[in-house]
Short mmCIF file of C-alpha atoms in Angstrom, two decimals:
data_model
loop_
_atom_site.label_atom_id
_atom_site.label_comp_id
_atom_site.label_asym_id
_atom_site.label_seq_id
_atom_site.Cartn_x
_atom_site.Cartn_y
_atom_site.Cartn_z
CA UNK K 1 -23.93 41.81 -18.20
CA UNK K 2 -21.68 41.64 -21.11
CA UNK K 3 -22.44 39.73 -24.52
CA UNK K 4 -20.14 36.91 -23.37
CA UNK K 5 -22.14 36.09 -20.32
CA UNK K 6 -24.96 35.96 -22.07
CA UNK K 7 -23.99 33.68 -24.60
CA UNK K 8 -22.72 30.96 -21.48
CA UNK K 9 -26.17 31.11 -20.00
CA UNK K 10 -28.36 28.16 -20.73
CA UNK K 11 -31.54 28.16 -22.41
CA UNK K 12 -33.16 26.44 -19.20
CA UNK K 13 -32.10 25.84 -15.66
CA UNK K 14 -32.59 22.44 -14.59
CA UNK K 15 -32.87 21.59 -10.74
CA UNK K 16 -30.00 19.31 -11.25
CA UNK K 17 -27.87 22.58 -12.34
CA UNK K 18 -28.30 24.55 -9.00
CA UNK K 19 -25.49 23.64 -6.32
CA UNK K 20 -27.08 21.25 -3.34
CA UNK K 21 -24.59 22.60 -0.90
CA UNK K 22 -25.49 26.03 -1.65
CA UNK K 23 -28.87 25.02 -1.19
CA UNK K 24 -28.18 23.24 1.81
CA UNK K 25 -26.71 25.74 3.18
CA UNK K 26 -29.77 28.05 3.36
CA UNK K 27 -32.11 25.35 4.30
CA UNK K 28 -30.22 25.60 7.58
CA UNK K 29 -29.36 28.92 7.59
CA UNK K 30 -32.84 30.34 6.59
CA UNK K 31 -34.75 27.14 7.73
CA UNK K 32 -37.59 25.93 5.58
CA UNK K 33 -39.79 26.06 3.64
CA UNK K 34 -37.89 28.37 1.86
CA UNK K 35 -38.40 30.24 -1.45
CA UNK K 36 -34.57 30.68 -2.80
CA UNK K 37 -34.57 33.31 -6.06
CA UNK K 38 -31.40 33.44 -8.02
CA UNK K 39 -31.51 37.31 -9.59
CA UNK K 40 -28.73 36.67 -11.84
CA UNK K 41 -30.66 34.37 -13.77
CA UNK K 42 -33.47 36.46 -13.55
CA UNK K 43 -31.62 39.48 -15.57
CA UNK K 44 -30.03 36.65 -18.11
CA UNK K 45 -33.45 35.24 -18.99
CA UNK K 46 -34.60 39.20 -19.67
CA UNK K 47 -31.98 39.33 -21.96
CA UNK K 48 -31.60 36.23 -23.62
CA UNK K 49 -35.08 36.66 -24.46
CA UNK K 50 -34.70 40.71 -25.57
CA UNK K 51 -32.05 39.78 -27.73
CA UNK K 52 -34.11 37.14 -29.94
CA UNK K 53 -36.46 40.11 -30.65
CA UNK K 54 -34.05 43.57 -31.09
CA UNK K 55 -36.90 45.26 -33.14
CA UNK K 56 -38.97 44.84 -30.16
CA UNK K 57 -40.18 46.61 -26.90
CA UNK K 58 -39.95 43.73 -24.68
CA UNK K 59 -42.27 44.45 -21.00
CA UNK K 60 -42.02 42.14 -17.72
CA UNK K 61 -45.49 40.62 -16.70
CA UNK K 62 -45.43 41.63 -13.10
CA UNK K 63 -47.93 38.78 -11.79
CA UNK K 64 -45.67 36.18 -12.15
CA UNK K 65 -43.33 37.48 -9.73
CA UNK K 66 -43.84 40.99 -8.02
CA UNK K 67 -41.32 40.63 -5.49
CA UNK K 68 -39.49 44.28 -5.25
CA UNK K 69 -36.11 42.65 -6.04
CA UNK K 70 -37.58 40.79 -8.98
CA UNK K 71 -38.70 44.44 -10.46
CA UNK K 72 -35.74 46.49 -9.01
CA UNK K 73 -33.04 43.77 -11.02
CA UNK K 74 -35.38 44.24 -14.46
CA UNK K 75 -35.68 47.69 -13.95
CA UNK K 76 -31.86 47.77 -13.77
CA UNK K 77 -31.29 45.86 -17.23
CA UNK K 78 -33.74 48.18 -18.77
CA UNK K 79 -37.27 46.23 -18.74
CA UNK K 80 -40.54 48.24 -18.53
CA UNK K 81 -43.12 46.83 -16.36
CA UNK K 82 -46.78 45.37 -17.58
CA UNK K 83 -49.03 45.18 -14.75
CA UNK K 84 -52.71 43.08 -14.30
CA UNK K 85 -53.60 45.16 -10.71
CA UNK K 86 -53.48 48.10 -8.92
CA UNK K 87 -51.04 46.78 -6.40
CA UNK K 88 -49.00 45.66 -9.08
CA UNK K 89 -48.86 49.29 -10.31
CA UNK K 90 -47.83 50.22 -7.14
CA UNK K 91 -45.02 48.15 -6.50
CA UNK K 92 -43.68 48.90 -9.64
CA UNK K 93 -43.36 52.55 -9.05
CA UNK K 94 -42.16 51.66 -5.11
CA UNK K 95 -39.26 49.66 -6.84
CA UNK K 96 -38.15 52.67 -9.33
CA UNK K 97 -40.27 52.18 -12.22
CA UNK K 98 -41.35 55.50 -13.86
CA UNK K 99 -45.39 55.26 -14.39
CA UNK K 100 -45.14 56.81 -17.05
CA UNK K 101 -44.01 53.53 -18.80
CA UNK K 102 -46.41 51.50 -17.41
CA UNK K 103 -48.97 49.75 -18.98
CA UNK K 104 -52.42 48.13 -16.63
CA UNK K 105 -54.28 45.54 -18.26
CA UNK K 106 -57.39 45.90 -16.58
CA UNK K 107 -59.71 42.00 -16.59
CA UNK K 108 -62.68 43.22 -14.94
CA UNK K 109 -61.23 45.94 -12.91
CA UNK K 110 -62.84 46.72 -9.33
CA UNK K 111 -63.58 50.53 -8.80
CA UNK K 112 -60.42 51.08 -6.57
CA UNK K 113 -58.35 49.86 -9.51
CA UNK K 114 -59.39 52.49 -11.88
CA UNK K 115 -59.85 55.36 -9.26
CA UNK K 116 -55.88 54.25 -8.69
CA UNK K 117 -55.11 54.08 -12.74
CA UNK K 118 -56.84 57.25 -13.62
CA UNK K 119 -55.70 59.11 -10.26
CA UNK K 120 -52.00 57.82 -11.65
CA UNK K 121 -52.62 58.95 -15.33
CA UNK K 122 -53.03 62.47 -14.02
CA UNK K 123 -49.32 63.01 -13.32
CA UNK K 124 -48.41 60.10 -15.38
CA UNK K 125 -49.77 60.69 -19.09
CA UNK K 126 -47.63 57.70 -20.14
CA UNK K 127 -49.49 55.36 -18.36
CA UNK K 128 -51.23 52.72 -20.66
CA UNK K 129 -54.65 51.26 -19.90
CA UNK K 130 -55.97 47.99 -21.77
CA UNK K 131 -59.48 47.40 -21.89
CA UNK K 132 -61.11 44.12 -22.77
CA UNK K 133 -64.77 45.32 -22.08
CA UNK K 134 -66.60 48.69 -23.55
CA UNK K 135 -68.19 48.60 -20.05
CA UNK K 136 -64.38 49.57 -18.83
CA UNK K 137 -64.40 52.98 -21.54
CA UNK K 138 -67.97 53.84 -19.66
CA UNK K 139 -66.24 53.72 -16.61
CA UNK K 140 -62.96 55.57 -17.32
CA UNK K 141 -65.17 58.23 -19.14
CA UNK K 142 -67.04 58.84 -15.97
CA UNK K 143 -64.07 59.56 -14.14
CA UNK K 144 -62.58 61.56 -16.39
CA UNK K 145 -60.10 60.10 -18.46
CA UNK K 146 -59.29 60.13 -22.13
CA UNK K 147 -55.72 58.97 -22.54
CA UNK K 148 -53.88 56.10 -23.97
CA UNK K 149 -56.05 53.09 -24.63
CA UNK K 150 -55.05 49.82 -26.00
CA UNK K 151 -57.62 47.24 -26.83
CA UNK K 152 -57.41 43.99 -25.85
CA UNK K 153 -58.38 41.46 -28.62
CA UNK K 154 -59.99 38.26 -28.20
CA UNK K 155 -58.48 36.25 -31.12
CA UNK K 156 -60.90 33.25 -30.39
CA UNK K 157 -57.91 30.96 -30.24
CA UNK K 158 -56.46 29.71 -26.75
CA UNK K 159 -53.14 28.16 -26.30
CA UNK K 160 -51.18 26.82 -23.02
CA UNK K 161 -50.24 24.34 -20.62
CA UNK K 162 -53.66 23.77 -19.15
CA UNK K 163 -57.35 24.87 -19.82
CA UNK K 164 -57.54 27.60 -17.03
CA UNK K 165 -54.76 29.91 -18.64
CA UNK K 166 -55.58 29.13 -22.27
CA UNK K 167 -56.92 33.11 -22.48
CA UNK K 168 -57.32 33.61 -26.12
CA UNK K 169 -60.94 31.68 -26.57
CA UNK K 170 -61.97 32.63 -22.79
CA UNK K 171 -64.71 35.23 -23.17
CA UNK K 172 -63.62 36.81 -19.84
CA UNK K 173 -60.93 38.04 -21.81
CA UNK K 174 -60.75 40.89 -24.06
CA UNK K 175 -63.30 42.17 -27.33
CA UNK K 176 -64.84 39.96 -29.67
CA UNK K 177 -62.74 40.26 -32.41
CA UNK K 178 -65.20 41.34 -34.64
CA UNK K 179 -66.71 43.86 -32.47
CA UNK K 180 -63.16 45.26 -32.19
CA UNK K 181 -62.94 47.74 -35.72
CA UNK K 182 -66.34 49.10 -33.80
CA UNK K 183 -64.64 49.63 -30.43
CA UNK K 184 -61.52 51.48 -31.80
CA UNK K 185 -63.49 54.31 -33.55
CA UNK K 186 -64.98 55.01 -30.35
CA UNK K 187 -62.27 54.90 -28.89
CA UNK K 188 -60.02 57.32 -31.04
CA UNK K 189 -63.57 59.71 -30.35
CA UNK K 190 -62.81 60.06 -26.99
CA UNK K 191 -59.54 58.63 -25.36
CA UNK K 192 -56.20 58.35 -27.04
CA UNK K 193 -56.05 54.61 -29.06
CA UNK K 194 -52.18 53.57 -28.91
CA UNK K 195 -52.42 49.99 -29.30
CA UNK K 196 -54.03 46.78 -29.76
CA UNK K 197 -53.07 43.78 -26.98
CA UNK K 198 -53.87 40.00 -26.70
CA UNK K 199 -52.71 37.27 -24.83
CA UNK K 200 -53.46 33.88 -25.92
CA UNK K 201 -52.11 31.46 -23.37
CA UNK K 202 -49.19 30.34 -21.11
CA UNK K 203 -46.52 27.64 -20.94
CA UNK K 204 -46.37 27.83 -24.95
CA UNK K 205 -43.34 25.87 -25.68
CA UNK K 206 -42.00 25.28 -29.31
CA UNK K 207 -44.88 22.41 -29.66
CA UNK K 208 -47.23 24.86 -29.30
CA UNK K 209 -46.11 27.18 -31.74
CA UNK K 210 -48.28 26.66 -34.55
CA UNK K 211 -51.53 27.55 -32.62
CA UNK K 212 -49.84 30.43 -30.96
CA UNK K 213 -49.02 32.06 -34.36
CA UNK K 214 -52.67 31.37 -35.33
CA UNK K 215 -53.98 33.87 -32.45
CA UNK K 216 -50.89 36.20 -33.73
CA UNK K 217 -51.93 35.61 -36.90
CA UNK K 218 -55.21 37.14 -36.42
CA UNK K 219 -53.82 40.15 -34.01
CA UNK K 220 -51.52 41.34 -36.69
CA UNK K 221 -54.75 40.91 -39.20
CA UNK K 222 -56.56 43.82 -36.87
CA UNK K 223 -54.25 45.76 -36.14
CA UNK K 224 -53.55 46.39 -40.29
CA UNK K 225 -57.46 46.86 -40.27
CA UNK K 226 -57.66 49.19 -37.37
CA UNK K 227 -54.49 50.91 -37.88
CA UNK K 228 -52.61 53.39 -37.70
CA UNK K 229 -51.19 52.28 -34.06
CA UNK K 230 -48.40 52.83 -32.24
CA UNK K 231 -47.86 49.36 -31.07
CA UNK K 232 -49.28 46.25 -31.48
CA UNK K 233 -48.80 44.00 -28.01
CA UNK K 234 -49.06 40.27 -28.61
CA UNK K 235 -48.65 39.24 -24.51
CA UNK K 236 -46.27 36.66 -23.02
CA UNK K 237 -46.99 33.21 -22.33
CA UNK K 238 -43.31 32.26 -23.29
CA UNK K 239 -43.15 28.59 -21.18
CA UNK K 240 -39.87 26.87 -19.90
CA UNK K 241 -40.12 22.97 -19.76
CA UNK K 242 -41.11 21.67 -16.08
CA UNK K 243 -40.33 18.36 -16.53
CA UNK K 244 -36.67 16.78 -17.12
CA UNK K 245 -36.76 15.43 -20.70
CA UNK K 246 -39.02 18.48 -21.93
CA UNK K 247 -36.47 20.71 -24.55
CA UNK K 248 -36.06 24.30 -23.74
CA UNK K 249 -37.75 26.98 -25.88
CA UNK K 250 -36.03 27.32 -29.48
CA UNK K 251 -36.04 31.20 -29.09
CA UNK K 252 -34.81 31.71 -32.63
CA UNK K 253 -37.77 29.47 -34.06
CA UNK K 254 -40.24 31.38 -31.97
CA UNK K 255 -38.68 34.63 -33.48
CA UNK K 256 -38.95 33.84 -36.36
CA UNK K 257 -41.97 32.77 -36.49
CA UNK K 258 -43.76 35.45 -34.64
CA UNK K 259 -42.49 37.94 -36.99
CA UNK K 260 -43.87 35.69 -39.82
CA UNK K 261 -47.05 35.31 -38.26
CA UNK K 262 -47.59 39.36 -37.41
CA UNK K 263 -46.70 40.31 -40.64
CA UNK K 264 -46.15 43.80 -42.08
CA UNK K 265 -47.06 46.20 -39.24
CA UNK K 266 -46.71 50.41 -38.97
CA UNK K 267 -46.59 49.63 -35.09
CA UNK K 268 -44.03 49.03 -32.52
CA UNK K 269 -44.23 45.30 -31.68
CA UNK K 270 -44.39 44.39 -27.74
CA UNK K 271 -44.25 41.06 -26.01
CA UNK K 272 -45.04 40.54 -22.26
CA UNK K 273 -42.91 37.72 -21.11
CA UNK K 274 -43.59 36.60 -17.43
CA UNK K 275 -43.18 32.64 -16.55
CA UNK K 276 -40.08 32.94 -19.33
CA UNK K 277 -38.38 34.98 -17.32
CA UNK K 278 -38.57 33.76 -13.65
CA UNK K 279 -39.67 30.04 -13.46
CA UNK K 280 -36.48 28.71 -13.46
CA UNK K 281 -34.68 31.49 -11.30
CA UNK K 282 -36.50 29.90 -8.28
CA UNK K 283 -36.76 27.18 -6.23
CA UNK K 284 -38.53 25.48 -3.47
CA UNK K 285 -36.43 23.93 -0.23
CA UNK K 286 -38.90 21.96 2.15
CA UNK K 287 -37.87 19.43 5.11
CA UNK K 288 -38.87 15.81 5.00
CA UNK K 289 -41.05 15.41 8.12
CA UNK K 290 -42.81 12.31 8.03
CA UNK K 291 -41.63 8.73 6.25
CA UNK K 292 -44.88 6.78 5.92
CA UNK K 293 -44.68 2.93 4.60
CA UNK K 294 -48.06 1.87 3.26
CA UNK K 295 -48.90 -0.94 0.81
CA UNK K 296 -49.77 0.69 -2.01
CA UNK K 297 -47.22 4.01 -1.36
CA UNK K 298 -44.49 5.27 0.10
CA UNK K 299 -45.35 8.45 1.63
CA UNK K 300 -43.09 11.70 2.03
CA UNK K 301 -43.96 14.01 4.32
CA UNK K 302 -42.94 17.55 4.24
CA UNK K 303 -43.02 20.81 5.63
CA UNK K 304 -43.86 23.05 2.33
CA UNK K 305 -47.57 22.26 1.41
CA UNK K 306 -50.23 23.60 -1.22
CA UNK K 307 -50.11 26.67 0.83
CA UNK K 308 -46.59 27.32 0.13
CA UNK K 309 -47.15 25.85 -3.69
CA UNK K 310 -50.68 26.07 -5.34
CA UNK K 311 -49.99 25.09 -8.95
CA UNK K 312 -50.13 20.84 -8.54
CA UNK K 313 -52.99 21.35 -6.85
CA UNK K 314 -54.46 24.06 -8.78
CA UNK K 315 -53.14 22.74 -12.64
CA UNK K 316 -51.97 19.45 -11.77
CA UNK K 317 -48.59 20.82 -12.50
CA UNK K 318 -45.08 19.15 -12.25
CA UNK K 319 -42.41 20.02 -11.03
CA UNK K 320 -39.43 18.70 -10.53
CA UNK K 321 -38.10 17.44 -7.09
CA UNK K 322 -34.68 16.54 -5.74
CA UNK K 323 -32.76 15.14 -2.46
CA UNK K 324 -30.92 18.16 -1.72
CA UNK K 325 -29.28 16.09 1.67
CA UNK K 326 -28.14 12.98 0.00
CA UNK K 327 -28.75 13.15 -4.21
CA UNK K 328 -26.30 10.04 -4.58
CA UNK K 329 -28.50 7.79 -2.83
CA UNK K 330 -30.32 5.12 -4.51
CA UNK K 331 -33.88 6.38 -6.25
CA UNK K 332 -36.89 4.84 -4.89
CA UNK K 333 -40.59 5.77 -5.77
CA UNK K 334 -42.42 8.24 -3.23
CA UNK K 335 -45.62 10.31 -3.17
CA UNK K 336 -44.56 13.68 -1.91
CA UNK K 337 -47.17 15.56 0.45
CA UNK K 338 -47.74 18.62 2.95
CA UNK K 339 -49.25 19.18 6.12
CA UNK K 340 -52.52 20.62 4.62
CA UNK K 341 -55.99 18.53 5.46
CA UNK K 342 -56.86 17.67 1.78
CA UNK K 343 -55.83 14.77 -1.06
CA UNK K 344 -54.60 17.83 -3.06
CA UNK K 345 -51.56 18.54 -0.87
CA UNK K 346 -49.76 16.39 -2.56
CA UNK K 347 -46.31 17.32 -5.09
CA UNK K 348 -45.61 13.99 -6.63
CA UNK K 349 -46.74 10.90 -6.70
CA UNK K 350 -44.98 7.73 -7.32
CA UNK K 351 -41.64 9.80 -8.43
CA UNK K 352 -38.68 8.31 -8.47
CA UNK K 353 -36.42 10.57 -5.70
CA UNK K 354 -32.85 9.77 -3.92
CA UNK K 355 -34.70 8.10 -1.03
CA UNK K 356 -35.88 10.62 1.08
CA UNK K 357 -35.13 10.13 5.01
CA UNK K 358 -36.55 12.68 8.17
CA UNK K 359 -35.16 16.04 8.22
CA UNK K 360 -33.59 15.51 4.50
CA UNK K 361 -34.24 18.62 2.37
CA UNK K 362 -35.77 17.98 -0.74
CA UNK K 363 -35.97 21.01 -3.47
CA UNK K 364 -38.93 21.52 -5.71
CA UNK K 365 -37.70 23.30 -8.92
CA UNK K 366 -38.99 25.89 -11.39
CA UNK K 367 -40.93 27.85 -8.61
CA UNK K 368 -39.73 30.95 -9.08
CA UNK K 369 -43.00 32.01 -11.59
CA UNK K 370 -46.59 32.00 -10.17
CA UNK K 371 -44.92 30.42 -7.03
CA UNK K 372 -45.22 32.85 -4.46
CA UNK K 373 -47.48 35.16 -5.86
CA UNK K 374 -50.16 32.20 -5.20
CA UNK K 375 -49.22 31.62 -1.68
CA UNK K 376 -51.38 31.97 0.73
CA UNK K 377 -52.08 31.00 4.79
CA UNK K 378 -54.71 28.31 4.44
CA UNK K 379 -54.42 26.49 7.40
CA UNK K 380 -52.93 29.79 9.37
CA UNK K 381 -49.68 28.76 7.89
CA UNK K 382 -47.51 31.77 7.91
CA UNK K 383 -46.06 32.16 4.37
CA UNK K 384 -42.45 31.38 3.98
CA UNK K 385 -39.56 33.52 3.81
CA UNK K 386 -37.33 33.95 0.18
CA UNK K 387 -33.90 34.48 0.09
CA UNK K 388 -32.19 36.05 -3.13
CA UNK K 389 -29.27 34.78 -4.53
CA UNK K 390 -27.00 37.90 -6.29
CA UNK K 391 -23.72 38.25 -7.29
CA UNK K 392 -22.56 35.28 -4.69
CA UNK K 393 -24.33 36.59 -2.05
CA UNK K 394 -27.63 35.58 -0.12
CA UNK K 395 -29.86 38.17 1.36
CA UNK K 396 -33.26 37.78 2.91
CA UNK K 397 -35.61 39.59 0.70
CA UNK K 398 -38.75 38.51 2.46
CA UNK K 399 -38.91 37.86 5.77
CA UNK K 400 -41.02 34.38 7.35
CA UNK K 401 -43.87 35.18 8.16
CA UNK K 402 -45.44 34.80 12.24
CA UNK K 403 -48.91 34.33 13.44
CA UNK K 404 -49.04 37.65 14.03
CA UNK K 405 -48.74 38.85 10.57
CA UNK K 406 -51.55 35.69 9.42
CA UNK K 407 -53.69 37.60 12.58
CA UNK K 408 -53.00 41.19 12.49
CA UNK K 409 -55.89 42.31 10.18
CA UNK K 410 -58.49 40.73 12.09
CA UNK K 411 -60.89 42.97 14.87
#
């Protein structure tokens, strides 16, 4: 992508800003529900967000999105992969990634995930493993390994969108921070120590900035402390604004004040954005089922459900919704809902939408990040297929799924 295209690519991608007769057009094509990913915004988020940091390594946090076509377009602009899982691991390599770039952050890793990282490391001495637990160095050293370690930090300061992802004061995640001078001379005993890690939240937006630089604060504190190092890895949790009036990221501010905040440091800086890069490359098409007139709601019934989109249910998230069939039409208040039994299946409530009629297609924006990666069958709802968006083109990167896949493992 040349400099030029770069600089015409908007901070954020509103749902207003995608085409409705594009979308339309795969809604019947494709049928629905239907994850649509647009790749070329995929590689101009990567960038936008490399170039506000040239001085440093800038990774892709595979759990947002691990969809081969995600990874294969990164992997083309030059991102390195950070993985959370063994199968993430996996389907890095299976879309071209060299392991020896690779780095695991292992929460709590099952057995089978560190047979597969240490199995990997064997050919792979590049590979990176995190460790937020000394329990995890016990465990490596009985199978063997001593390579590259980084240390994941608990900077007992959370940040985020919501209290489940605020990481940084969670003690599931990573060493006390005081415990962690203690932990790195073991370490450099007996494995490799590269690096120091932390993650302190997601969906930090430039509100949020001030506590975020607190963690970072305290990271670039221990690493001085604990140093030398070869890089010091303060995470992702880079947010993009879900609802309408919200203001983009001001990249340059967060810059700016990340490097403030990590100070002087003899270490390669890396950040792991994740959400950054891929919430607003997707999208959500679902068909209006079901119009349901009740006194105190007008109900919208559709064919996508928390199955197909866990995070209102899950973080009482919003995102943002639009008549795909008929936009010009007059907005009225509706509660948006799925097939699934439970009060939870339910996108919006009271939001004001282009009134909604049966077998309209409505679009549910900024889906693209912790979208499908969350899907699941409740209900034995086959998951849905997604359709890439590249160059102009549409391809099927993900077939529907039948009953026979949802059945298939069971005896």
């Amino acid at each position: 992508m040349a400099d030029s295209d770069l600089d015409n690519s908007p901070a954020v991608r509103r749902l207003a800003d995608w085409d409705d007769e594009t979308l339309g057009s795969l809604a019947e094509e494709y049928d629905t529900p239907l994850y649509v990913t647009d790749l070329d915004r995929v590689t101009e988020n990567y960038l936008r967000f490399s170039a506000a940091f040239p001085e440093a390594h800038v990774m892709y946090a595979a759990k947002a999105h691990t969809g081969k076509s995600v990874l294969e377009s990164l992997l083309s602009v030059g991102a390195d992969i950070e993985c959370a899982a063994w199968g993430e691991l996996q389907r890095s390599i299976d879309a071209g990634a060299d392991p020896n770039t690779l780095q695991y952050t292992a929460v709590n890793p099952p057995d089978h995930d560190l047979d597969y990282a240490v199995d990997l490391a064997d050919n792979a001495p590049g590979l990176t493993i995190t460790i937020g637990a000394t329990d995890t160095l016990d465990r490596l050293q009985e199978r063997g390994y001593d390579g590259r370690i980084a240390i994941r930090i608990n900077p007992g300061i959370g940040t985020g969108h919501h209290e489940k992802v605020a990481t940084g004061n969670d003690a599931k995640f990573g060493i006390p921070y005081e415990q962690v001078p203690e932990v790195a001379d073991r370490v450099r005993e007996e494995f490799d120590l590269v690096g120091i890690h932390s993650h302190a939240g997601s969906g930090v937006l430039t509100d949020d900035l001030e506590d975020h630089c607190r963690a970072i604060e305290r990271v670039g504190e221990m690493a001085r402390r604990v140093g030398p190092l070869e890089f010091v890895d303060i995470g992702g949790g880079f947010g993009v604004p879900y609802h309408e009036d919200e203001p983009p990221l001001d990249l340059e501010k967060t810059a700016e004040m990340v490097r403030e905040a990590i100070g002087e440091i003899e270490a390669q800086l890396k950040l792991e954005p994740g959400r950054y890069i891929v919430a607003d490359a997707g999208l959500i098409l679902t068909t209006v089922n079901t119009i349901k007139e009740t006194p105190s709601a007008t109900v919208v019934g559709v064919d996508a459900s928390l199955a197909t989109l866990i995070r209102p249910a899950m973080f009482g998230s919003y995102h943002p919704m639009l008549n795909v069939t008929a936009p010009e039409r007059e907005a009225h208040p509706v509660t948006v809902g799925g097939p699934v039994c439970t009060s939870a299946d339910v996108f919006a409530t009271d939001r004001p939408i282009a009134r909604p009629e049966r077998r309209d297609v409505l679009a549910i924006g900024n889906a693209g990040s912790y979208g499908y990666e969350l899907a699941s069958q409740f209900h034995s709802q086959p998951r849905p297929a997604e359709v890439a968006l590249e160059d102009g083109e549409a391809r099927v990167v993900r077939r529907r799924e039948t009953l026979d896949d949802v059945t298939r493992v069971e005896q």
